[in-house]
Coordinates of C-alpha atoms in Angstrom, one line a residue:
Chain W
M1 CA 11.7 -5.1 11.6
N2 CA 13.7 -6.1 8.6
W3 CA 13.4 -9.7 7.5
R4 CA 16.5 -10.4 5.6
L5 CA 16.0 -13.1 3.0
P6 CA 18.4 -15.0 0.8
K7 CA 18.4 -14.2 -3.0
T8 CA 15.6 -15.5 -5.1
E9 CA 17.8 -18.0 -6.8
D10 CA 18.7 -19.5 -3.4
L11 CA 15.0 -19.6 -2.4
F12 CA 14.3 -21.4 -5.6
Q13 CA 16.9 -24.0 -4.9
M14 CA 15.6 -24.5 -1.4
I15 CA 12.0 -25.1 -2.5
E16 CA 13.2 -27.4 -5.3
S17 CA 15.1 -29.5 -2.9
W18 CA 11.9 -30.2 -1.0
Q19 CA 10.3 -33.1 -2.9
S20 CA 8.6 -35.0 -0.1
E21 CA 7.5 -34.0 3.4
S22 CA 10.6 -35.6 4.9
D23 CA 12.8 -33.2 3.0
V24 CA 11.3 -30.1 4.5
K25 CA 13.1 -28.7 7.5
C26 CA 12.4 -25.6 9.6
M27 CA 15.5 -23.4 9.8
A28 CA 14.4 -20.6 12.1
D29 CA 15.9 -20.9 15.6
N30 CA 15.5 -17.4 17.2
H31 CA 13.1 -16.8 19.9
E32 CA 10.5 -14.9 18.0
A33 CA 10.4 -17.4 15.1
K34 CA 9.9 -20.2 17.6
A35 CA 6.9 -18.5 19.1
W36 CA 5.4 -18.0 15.7
R37 CA 6.1 -21.6 14.8
E38 CA 4.2 -22.8 17.9
I39 CA 1.2 -20.7 17.1
L40 CA 1.1 -21.7 13.4
L41 CA 1.7 -25.4 14.0
A42 CA -1.1 -25.4 16.6
A43 CA -3.5 -23.8 14.1
H44 CA -2.5 -26.3 11.5
E45 CA -3.0 -29.4 13.8
Q46 CA -6.3 -27.9 15.0
A47 CA -7.7 -27.4 11.5
K48 CA -6.7 -30.9 10.5
K49 CA -8.3 -32.4 13.6
S50 CA -11.6 -30.6 13.2
L51 CA -11.9 -31.7 9.6
D52 CA -10.5 -35.2 10.5
I53 CA -8.2 -35.2 7.5
Q54 CA -4.6 -36.3 6.8
T55 CA -4.3 -34.7 3.4
V56 CA -5.8 -31.5 2.1
K57 CA -7.2 -32.8 -1.1
G58 CA -11.0 -32.1 -1.4
H59 CA -10.9 -29.9 1.8
E60 CA -8.8 -27.0 0.6
Y61 CA -11.2 -24.2 1.4
K62 CA -12.4 -25.5 4.7
Y63 CA -8.8 -26.1 5.8
D64 CA -7.8 -22.6 4.7
L65 CA -10.7 -21.0 6.6
L66 CA -10.1 -22.9 9.8
F67 CA -6.4 -22.5 9.7
G68 CA -6.8 -18.9 8.7
L69 CA -9.1 -17.9 11.5
Q70 CA -6.8 -19.4 14.1
M71 CA -3.7 -17.9 12.6
Y72 CA -5.3 -14.5 12.3
E73 CA -6.4 -14.4 16.0
S74 CA -3.2 -15.8 17.5
L75 CA -0.6 -14.1 15.3
N76 CA -2.1 -10.8 16.2
I77 CA -0.1 -8.7 13.8
S78 CA -0.6 -5.2 12.5
E79 CA -1.7 -4.3 9.0
S80 CA 1.7 -2.8 8.5
T81 CA 3.5 -6.0 9.3
A82 CA 1.0 -8.0 7.2
S83 CA 1.6 -5.9 4.2
D84 CA 5.3 -6.7 4.2
D85 CA 5.9 -9.5 1.7
K86 CA 9.2 -10.3 3.3
F87 CA 7.5 -11.1 6.7
W88 CA 5.3 -13.7 4.9
I89 CA 8.2 -15.2 2.9
Y90 CA 10.2 -15.5 6.0
L91 CA 7.3 -17.3 7.8
S92 CA 6.6 -19.6 4.8
I93 CA 10.1 -20.7 4.2
F94 CA 11.9 -20.4 7.5
V95 CA 9.2 -20.8 10.2
V96 CA 6.6 -23.3 9.0
P97 CA 7.7 -24.6 5.6
E98 CA 6.1 -28.0 6.3
V99 CA 2.6 -26.5 6.7
V100 CA 2.9 -24.7 3.3
F101 CA 4.4 -27.9 1.8
W102 CA 1.5 -29.9 3.2
R103 CA -1.0 -27.5 1.7
W104 CA 0.6 -27.1 -1.7
G105 CA 3.1 -29.9 -2.4
P106 CA 6.5 -29.7 -4.1
S107 CA 7.8 -26.8 -6.3
A108 CA 5.0 -24.4 -5.2
H109 CA 7.3 -21.4 -5.6
D110 CA 4.4 -18.9 -6.0
R111 CA 2.9 -20.0 -2.7
F112 CA 6.2 -19.6 -0.8
Y113 CA 7.8 -16.4 -2.2
N114 CA 7.7 -16.0 -6.0
N115 CA 4.4 -14.2 -6.5
P116 CA 3.5 -11.6 -4.0
R117 CA -0.2 -12.0 -4.8
R118 CA -0.1 -15.7 -4.2
I119 CA 2.0 -16.2 -1.1
W120 CA -0.3 -18.5 0.7
L121 CA 0.0 -17.4 4.3
K122 CA -0.4 -13.8 3.3
V123 CA -3.4 -14.5 1.1
I124 CA -5.2 -16.3 3.8
W125 CA -4.4 -13.6 6.5
W126 CA -5.8 -10.9 4.2
Y127 CA -8.8 -13.0 3.3
I128 CA -9.7 -13.2 7.0
H129 CA -8.8 -9.6 7.6
L130 CA -10.9 -8.3 4.7
S131 CA -13.8 -10.4 5.9
W132 CA -13.5 -9.8 9.6
Q133 CA -16.8 -9.1 11.4
G134 CA -15.5 -8.2 14.8
N135 CA -15.2 -11.8 16.2
R136 CA -14.3 -15.2 15.1
D137 CA -17.7 -16.9 15.2
T138 CA -19.4 -14.3 13.1
T139 CA -16.6 -14.2 10.6
F140 CA -16.7 -18.0 10.3
Q141 CA -20.4 -17.9 9.7
I142 CA -20.2 -15.5 6.8
L143 CA -17.4 -17.4 5.2
E144 CA -18.2 -21.1 5.8
N145 CA -20.0 -21.6 2.5
N146 CA -17.5 -19.9 0.2
S147 CA -14.8 -21.5 -1.9
T148 CA -11.1 -20.9 -2.8
D149 CA -12.3 -19.0 -5.9
I150 CA -13.9 -16.4 -3.7
V151 CA -10.6 -16.1 -1.8
V152 CA -8.7 -15.3 -5.0
Q153 CA -11.4 -12.9 -6.2
L154 CA -11.4 -10.9 -3.0
V155 CA -7.6 -10.9 -2.2
E156 CA -6.2 -10.5 -5.7
R157 CA -8.4 -7.5 -6.5
S158 CA -6.5 -5.1 -4.2
G159 CA -6.5 -2.3 -6.8
P160 CA -3.4 -0.2 -7.5
Y161 CA -3.5 1.6 -4.1
G162 CA -4.5 -1.0 -1.7
Y163 CA -7.7 -2.4 -0.1
R164 CA -10.6 -0.4 1.2
V165 CA -10.9 -2.7 4.3
K166 CA -14.3 -1.5 5.4
L167 CA -15.8 -1.9 1.9
C168 CA -14.4 -5.5 1.6
R169 CA -15.9 -6.4 5.0
T170 CA -19.3 -5.1 3.9
I171 CA -19.2 -6.9 0.6
M172 CA -18.4 -10.2 2.3
K173 CA -21.2 -9.7 4.8
V174 CA -23.8 -8.8 2.2
F175 CA -22.6 -11.5 -0.2
D176 CA -23.2 -14.1 2.5
E177 CA -26.7 -12.8 3.1
Y178 CA -27.3 -13.0 -0.6
C179 CA -26.1 -16.6 -0.8
R180 CA -28.2 -17.7 2.2
K181 CA -31.3 -16.2 0.5
Q182 CA -30.4 -18.0 -2.8
G183 CA -29.6 -21.2 -0.9
K184 CA -26.2 -21.6 -2.6
E185 CA -22.7 -20.1 -2.9
D186 CA -22.6 -18.3 -6.2
R187 CA -19.1 -17.7 -7.4
I188 CA -20.3 -16.3 -10.8
V189 CA -22.3 -13.6 -9.0
F190 CA -19.2 -12.8 -6.8
R191 CA -17.0 -12.4 -9.8
K192 CA -19.6 -10.1 -11.5
L193 CA -19.9 -8.2 -8.3
M194 CA -16.2 -7.6 -7.9
K195 CA -15.9 -6.6 -11.6
L196 CA -18.7 -4.1 -11.3
N197 CA -17.2 -2.8 -8.1
T198 CA -13.8 -2.2 -9.8
A199 CA -15.6 -0.3 -12.6
R200 CA -17.6 1.9 -10.1
L201 CA -14.6 2.7 -7.9
A202 CA -13.1 4.6 -10.8
V203 CA -15.7 7.4 -10.2
M204 CA -17.2 6.6 -6.8
E205 CA -15.8 6.5 -3.3
P206 CA -18.0 4.1 -1.3
A207 CA -17.4 5.9 2.0
L208 CA -18.9 9.0 0.5
C209 CA -22.0 7.5 -0.9
E210 CA -25.5 7.7 0.7
G211 CA -25.5 5.1 3.4
E212 CA -21.7 4.9 3.1
E213 CA -20.2 1.4 2.3
T214 CA -23.5 -0.4 3.1
G215 CA -25.5 1.8 0.9
Y216 CA -22.9 1.5 -1.9
V217 CA -22.8 -2.3 -1.7
K218 CA -26.6 -2.6 -1.7
Q219 CA -26.6 -0.6 -4.9
L220 CA -24.0 -3.0 -6.4
F221 CA -26.2 -5.9 -5.6
A222 CA -29.3 -4.1 -6.9
A223 CA -27.4 -3.4 -10.2
L224 CA -26.8 -7.2 -10.5
G225 CA -30.5 -7.9 -9.9
G226 CA -29.7 -9.4 -6.5
Chain A
M1 CA -3.7 2.3 -13.4
S2 CA -7.2 3.2 -14.3
S3 CA -8.6 6.5 -15.2
A4 CA -12.0 7.7 -15.9
I5 CA -13.4 10.5 -18.0
A6 CA -15.9 12.6 -16.2
L7 CA -19.0 13.3 -18.3
Y8 CA -20.1 16.1 -16.0
P9 CA -18.4 19.4 -15.0
V10 CA -15.6 19.1 -12.4
L11 CA -13.4 21.5 -10.6
T12 CA -11.1 23.4 -12.9
E13 CA -8.2 25.8 -12.3
E14 CA -10.5 28.7 -13.3
L15 CA -13.2 27.7 -10.9
L16 CA -10.6 27.2 -8.1
R17 CA -9.5 30.8 -8.6
K18 CA -13.1 32.0 -8.6
I19 CA -14.1 30.4 -5.4
G20 CA -11.0 31.9 -3.7
L21 CA -9.8 28.7 -2.0
Q22 CA -7.3 29.0 0.7
V23 CA -5.9 25.8 2.0
M24 CA -4.0 25.7 5.3
E25 CA -1.3 23.1 5.7
Y26 CA -1.9 19.8 7.5
E27 CA -1.2 19.7 11.2
F28 CA 0.1 16.3 12.3
K29 CA -0.1 15.0 15.9
Y30 CA 0.2 11.9 17.9
D31 CA -0.9 10.9 21.4
F32 CA 1.9 10.3 23.9
N33 CA 1.0 9.5 27.5
H34 CA -2.4 11.3 27.3
Q35 CA -0.7 14.3 25.7
Q36 CA -0.8 15.4 22.2
R37 CA 2.6 15.9 20.5
S38 CA 3.2 17.6 17.2
L39 CA 4.8 16.1 14.2
V40 CA 6.4 18.2 11.5
A41 CA 6.3 17.5 7.7
K42 CA 9.3 18.7 5.9
P43 CA 9.8 18.7 2.2
L44 CA 12.3 16.2 0.8
Q45 CA 15.3 17.9 -0.8
G46 CA 14.6 18.3 -4.4
F47 CA 10.9 19.0 -3.7
E48 CA 11.3 22.3 -1.8
N49 CA 9.5 24.2 -4.6
N50 CA 6.2 22.3 -4.8
H51 CA 6.2 20.6 -1.5
T52 CA 4.5 17.5 -2.9
R53 CA 6.8 15.0 -1.2
L54 CA 7.4 15.4 2.5
Y55 CA 8.7 13.3 5.3
I56 CA 7.1 13.2 8.8
S57 CA 9.6 14.2 11.4
D58 CA 9.3 14.0 15.2
E59 CA 11.4 16.5 17.0
S60 CA 11.5 14.3 20.2
G61 CA 12.4 11.2 18.2
E62 CA 9.9 9.1 20.1
W63 CA 7.3 8.6 17.4
D64 CA 7.1 5.2 15.7
P65 CA 4.1 4.6 13.5
N66 CA 4.0 1.0 14.7
Q67 CA 3.6 2.0 18.4
F68 CA 1.8 5.4 18.2
N69 CA -1.2 6.7 16.4
F70 CA -1.1 9.4 13.8
K71 CA -3.6 12.2 13.6
F72 CA -4.1 15.1 11.2
E73 CA -6.2 18.2 11.0
R74 CA -6.7 20.6 8.2
T75 CA -8.7 23.7 7.5
L76 CA -9.8 25.2 4.2
L77 CA -11.4 28.6 3.5
I78 CA -13.7 29.0 0.5
S79 CA -14.4 32.7 0.0
N80 CA -17.0 32.4 -2.8
P81 CA -18.7 29.0 -2.6
Y82 CA -21.6 30.2 -4.7
Y83 CA -19.5 29.7 -7.8
L84 CA -19.6 26.0 -7.1
F85 CA -23.4 25.8 -7.5
G86 CA -25.8 26.3 -10.4
E87 CA -25.6 26.1 -14.1
Q88 CA -22.0 27.4 -14.4
G89 CA -20.8 25.4 -11.4
I90 CA -20.3 21.7 -10.6
A91 CA -23.4 21.0 -8.5
V92 CA -27.1 21.7 -8.4
R93 CA -28.1 24.9 -6.5
D94 CA -29.7 23.0 -3.6
A95 CA -27.2 20.2 -3.5
E96 CA -24.6 19.7 -0.7
L97 CA -20.9 19.3 -1.4
G98 CA -18.4 17.8 0.9
I99 CA -14.7 17.9 1.5
A100 CA -12.9 14.6 2.2
V101 CA -9.3 13.4 2.5
K102 CA -8.6 10.2 0.7
W103 CA -5.6 8.3 1.9
T104 CA -3.8 5.6 0.0
S105 CA -0.7 3.6 0.9
K106 CA 0.5 1.1 -1.6
P107 CA 3.2 -0.3 0.8
S108 CA 0.5 -0.8 3.5
K109 CA -1.9 -2.3 1.0
Q110 CA -4.7 -0.1 2.2
R111 CA -6.7 3.0 1.5
G112 CA -9.6 4.9 3.0
V113 CA -11.4 8.2 3.4
F114 CA -11.9 10.8 6.1
I115 CA -14.9 12.9 5.8
G116 CA -14.9 16.7 6.5
S117 CA -17.6 19.3 6.9
S118 CA -19.9 20.2 4.1
I119 CA -20.7 23.2 1.8
S120 CA -24.2 24.3 0.7
L121 CA -25.7 27.6 -0.3
E122 CA -28.3 27.0 2.4
K123 CA -25.7 27.0 5.0
S124 CA -23.6 30.0 3.8
E125 CA -23.0 31.9 0.7
K126 CA -19.7 33.5 1.7
D127 CA -16.5 32.5 3.5
V128 CA -17.1 28.9 4.4
L129 CA -14.6 27.4 6.7
V130 CA -14.2 23.7 6.2
S131 CA -12.4 21.5 8.6
I132 CA -11.4 17.9 8.4
N133 CA -9.5 15.6 10.6
G134 CA -8.5 11.9 10.7
E135 CA -6.6 9.3 12.8
F136 CA -4.7 6.2 12.0
S137 CA -4.2 3.5 14.6
P138 CA -0.8 2.3 15.5
G139 CA 0.5 -0.3 12.9
T140 CA -1.6 0.9 10.0
L141 CA 0.9 2.6 7.9
R142 CA 4.2 1.5 6.4
E143 CA 6.9 3.3 4.4
H144 CA 4.8 6.1 2.7
F145 CA 1.2 7.2 2.1
D146 CA -0.7 9.9 0.1
L147 CA -3.3 12.3 1.3
T148 CA -5.5 13.8 -1.3
T149 CA -8.1 16.4 -0.5
I150 CA -11.2 16.1 -2.7
L151 CA -14.5 17.8 -3.3
Y152 CA -17.5 15.4 -3.7
L153 CA -21.2 15.5 -4.0
K154 CA -22.6 14.8 -0.5
K155 CA -26.3 15.2 -1.1
P156 CA -28.0 15.4 -4.5
G157 CA -30.4 18.3 -5.2
N158 CA -33.3 18.9 -7.5
P159 CA -31.9 20.0 -10.8
N160 CA -33.7 22.7 -12.7
H161 CA -33.8 22.9 -16.5
A162 CA -30.5 24.4 -16.8
E163 CA -28.8 22.1 -14.4
K164 CA -29.4 18.7 -16.0
H165 CA -25.8 18.3 -17.1
L166 CA -24.5 18.5 -13.5
A167 CA -23.4 15.4 -11.5
N168 CA -26.1 14.6 -9.1
I169 CA -25.3 11.2 -7.4
A170 CA -24.1 11.1 -3.9
G171 CA -20.5 10.0 -3.6
I172 CA -19.3 11.3 -7.0
E173 CA -15.9 13.0 -6.9
L174 CA -15.9 16.5 -8.4
G175 CA -12.2 17.4 -8.2
V176 CA -9.0 17.2 -6.3
L177 CA -7.9 20.2 -4.3
D178 CA -4.4 19.0 -3.6
S179 CA -2.3 15.8 -3.0
F180 CA 0.8 15.1 -1.1
T181 CA 3.0 12.1 -0.4
Y182 CA 4.4 11.6 3.1
Y183 CA 7.3 9.3 3.9
L184 CA 7.6 7.6 7.3
S185 CA 11.0 6.0 7.2
G186 CA 14.5 6.6 6.1
Q187 CA 14.0 10.3 6.5
G188 CA 11.6 9.8 3.6
S189 CA 14.2 9.8 1.0
F190 CA 13.0 10.0 -2.5
F191 CA 16.1 8.1 -3.5
P192 CA 15.5 5.1 -1.3
V193 CA 18.0 5.1 1.4
F194 CA 17.3 3.5 4.8
S195 CA 19.1 2.9 8.0
I196 CA 19.5 -0.4 9.7
Q197 CA 21.4 -1.6 12.7
D198 CA 23.3 -4.8 12.4
A199 CA 26.8 -6.3 12.5
G200 CA 27.3 -6.1 8.7
P201 CA 29.2 -3.7 6.5
L202 CA 28.6 0.1 6.3
W203 CA 26.2 -0.1 3.5
R204 CA 24.6 -2.5 1.0
A205 CA 22.3 -2.2 -2.0
E206 CA 19.2 -4.5 -2.4
C207 CA 17.8 -5.2 -5.8
N208 CA 14.5 -7.1 -5.7
W209 CA 12.5 -7.3 -8.8
Q210 CA 10.9 -9.9 -11.2
D211 CA 10.6 -7.7 -14.3
P212 CA 12.2 -4.2 -14.3
R213 CA 9.9 -3.2 -17.1
V214 CA 6.9 -3.7 -14.9
D215 CA 7.9 -3.5 -11.3
P216 CA 7.7 0.1 -9.9
F217 CA 11.0 1.9 -8.9
D218 CA 10.4 2.2 -5.2
D219 CA 11.9 1.2 -1.9
T220 CA 10.7 -2.4 -2.2
S221 CA 12.5 -2.9 -5.6
F222 CA 15.6 -1.0 -5.0
R223 CA 17.2 0.5 -1.9
I224 CA 20.4 1.4 -0.2
L225 CA 20.7 0.3 3.5
L226 CA 23.1 2.3 5.7
N227 CA 24.3 0.5 8.9
E228 CA 24.1 2.8 11.9
N229 CA 26.1 0.4 14.0
H230 CA 29.2 0.7 11.7
P231 CA 32.0 2.9 13.1
H232 CA 32.1 4.9 9.9
Y233 CA 28.5 5.6 9.9
K234 CA 29.1 9.0 11.5
H235 CA 31.0 10.1 8.3
I236 CA 27.9 9.5 6.2
H237 CA 26.0 12.5 7.5
S238 CA 27.4 16.0 7.7
A239 CA 27.2 17.8 11.0
S240 CA 24.6 20.2 9.8
G241 CA 22.6 17.3 8.3
N242 CA 21.8 19.2 5.2
S243 CA 24.6 18.7 2.6
V244 CA 25.5 15.4 1.2
T245 CA 28.9 14.1 2.3
P246 CA 31.5 12.8 -0.2
L247 CA 31.1 9.3 1.4
L248 CA 27.4 9.2 0.8
K249 CA 27.8 10.4 -2.8
E250 CA 30.2 7.6 -3.4
I251 CA 27.8 5.1 -1.9
V252 CA 25.0 6.5 -4.1
F253 CA 27.2 6.4 -7.3
F254 CA 28.1 2.8 -6.5
A255 CA 24.5 1.8 -5.9
I256 CA 23.3 3.4 -9.1
Q257 CA 26.0 1.5 -11.0
I258 CA 24.7 -1.8 -9.4
L259 CA 21.1 -0.8 -10.3
I260 CA 22.0 0.0 -13.9
E261 CA 24.2 -3.0 -14.5
N262 CA 21.6 -5.3 -13.1
V263 CA 18.8 -3.9 -15.2
L264 CA 20.9 -4.0 -18.3
K265 CA 21.5 -7.8 -17.6
D266 CA 17.7 -8.3 -17.7
V267 CA 16.7 -5.9 -20.4
P268 CA 18.6 -5.0 -23.6
Y269 CA 20.1 -1.5 -23.7
D270 CA 18.0 -0.4 -26.7
E271 CA 14.8 -1.4 -25.1
V272 CA 15.6 0.5 -22.0
I273 CA 16.6 3.7 -24.0
N274 CA 13.6 3.5 -26.3
G275 CA 11.3 3.0 -23.4
T276 CA 9.4 0.3 -25.3
N277 CA 7.4 -2.1 -23.1
A278 CA 8.4 -0.2 -19.9
D279 CA 5.5 0.8 -17.6
S280 CA 5.4 4.3 -16.3
G281 CA 7.2 4.5 -13.0
S282 CA 9.0 1.3 -13.6
I283 CA 12.6 0.4 -12.7
C284 CA 13.4 0.5 -16.5
Q285 CA 12.1 4.0 -16.7
A286 CA 14.1 5.2 -13.7
V287 CA 17.2 3.7 -15.3
K288 CA 16.4 5.4 -18.6
Y289 CA 16.1 8.6 -16.6
F290 CA 19.5 8.3 -15.0
I291 CA 21.1 7.4 -18.4
D292 CA 19.5 10.2 -20.3
T293 CA 19.7 12.9 -17.7
F294 CA 23.3 12.4 -16.7
D295 CA 24.5 11.3 -20.1
L296 CA 25.9 8.0 -18.7
E297 CA 28.2 5.8 -20.7
T298 CA 27.0 2.3 -20.0
S299 CA 29.0 0.1 -22.4
T300 CA 31.9 -0.5 -20.0
K301 CA 32.0 -0.6 -16.2
E302 CA 34.7 1.9 -16.0
G303 CA 32.9 4.2 -18.4
L304 CA 29.8 4.1 -16.3
A305 CA 31.8 4.7 -13.0
F306 CA 33.5 7.7 -14.7
T307 CA 30.4 9.4 -16.1
L308 CA 28.4 8.9 -13.0
R309 CA 31.0 10.8 -11.0
K310 CA 31.7 13.4 -13.7
N311 CA 28.1 14.3 -14.6
M312 CA 26.3 13.7 -11.3
D313 CA 28.6 15.1 -8.7
D314 CA 27.3 18.7 -8.8
K315 CA 23.7 17.6 -9.1
F316 CA 23.4 16.4 -5.6
G317 CA 21.7 19.5 -4.2
A318 CA 18.6 18.2 -5.8
M319 CA 19.1 14.6 -4.9
D320 CA 18.8 14.0 -1.1
A321 CA 19.9 10.7 0.3

């Protein structure tokens, strides 16, 4: 499918014209967009309700996680769709602009369209996808103690040729085990881990290591003294 | 892009010759109603000589990577594997080497590895047949992907005195056998031309970049969309499907003019031509290539239109659209 979008200048004007929640209007009216809208609004309301919040301040990560898990399961899209920036820009601006606005406030151009690495819906989908442990409950458990910093560290380090999905899922699982042992979420360790990983990937292919991805990730942690 | 300098011996041209490597072409297939159907990879025009860029074609026209899976099989024959092992080789004598196919797809934001069979002196000293296969689920791949066949160290060995310099950690890559890019859409055009179906005009060009010095020249930054629903669409392709029709040439000239003029609005001419600050593979570099190669006059619109047609017209054999 080809999501045709207006020019960047027009998108800029649209986002700028939204200064308060009442300015934001959903413009999609086709059948498919309505179905997506229903799914995403339900995920939004459900996440707000479980956290018992009206504004996102102070609950950013918890909200992203709950909303993300629900969106991931109910959107049920392929990786090929999810890697198309235009799809996410279309959803953000034309399908559920009020949700993105609620999360990021006015003039958040990067989160709507302007920076492919920061488009919020896309980032959250990939965060869940790269952490997915086969079902929602287990995925929630390994992610519940993380923070928005971990989201950025994981999703923005795609490397020049894309994500190694299995490796990411293994890292997230082992990192959670590590945090539980330490009794705290350690974002410094996660940053170090991802940096070391990037360096090693220049010469190693995790899937080819002894013990494959799991063996490789254990070695990473061992090198950090974990 | 990162690169690494290997501090251990890896596969060289000379070693490749010595081991007598014969690589069979990939065979591509997909499952259709419990049956396997074949897909064919054809070289893009302009790449017939080295076959490094190909497009995947389905004779039946049914295959859609979003709905069907995609499988490959490949066989390699290594006549003299013993040259790979020992002091003069790349692995310890009692180590095990493996063949793998790495896949990467920037437009699909993913990569992975398929593991093939292994090579060791213990198994066989002569004529080793290595096979490898892989499968992608529907909806994994988009636009294009690369398949790179590599040799890697599967199991470390016990190095003797003369073998201490050899790589001996499982997972280390010891060389690339070959690499190909496969296109899934738009007949896999190198020059990014795609077909759409809507009520719009016959064609349009899309320019989509933040910074042409950095953003890569690919089908997300620049492309031509041809509208199959338009009544004149039939004039775009020749009956044989091989030659480029005058109409398509005109569309491409016009699109390149749009591309060049838009880039020169963002980046000063001197900067484009000197190549300063432009990343390799960037839109700026592509524009510099067009200007240099076809000696384009860019100071006026009419000059650009004239030189495009004068200098590029007979070059189309090498530029498929």
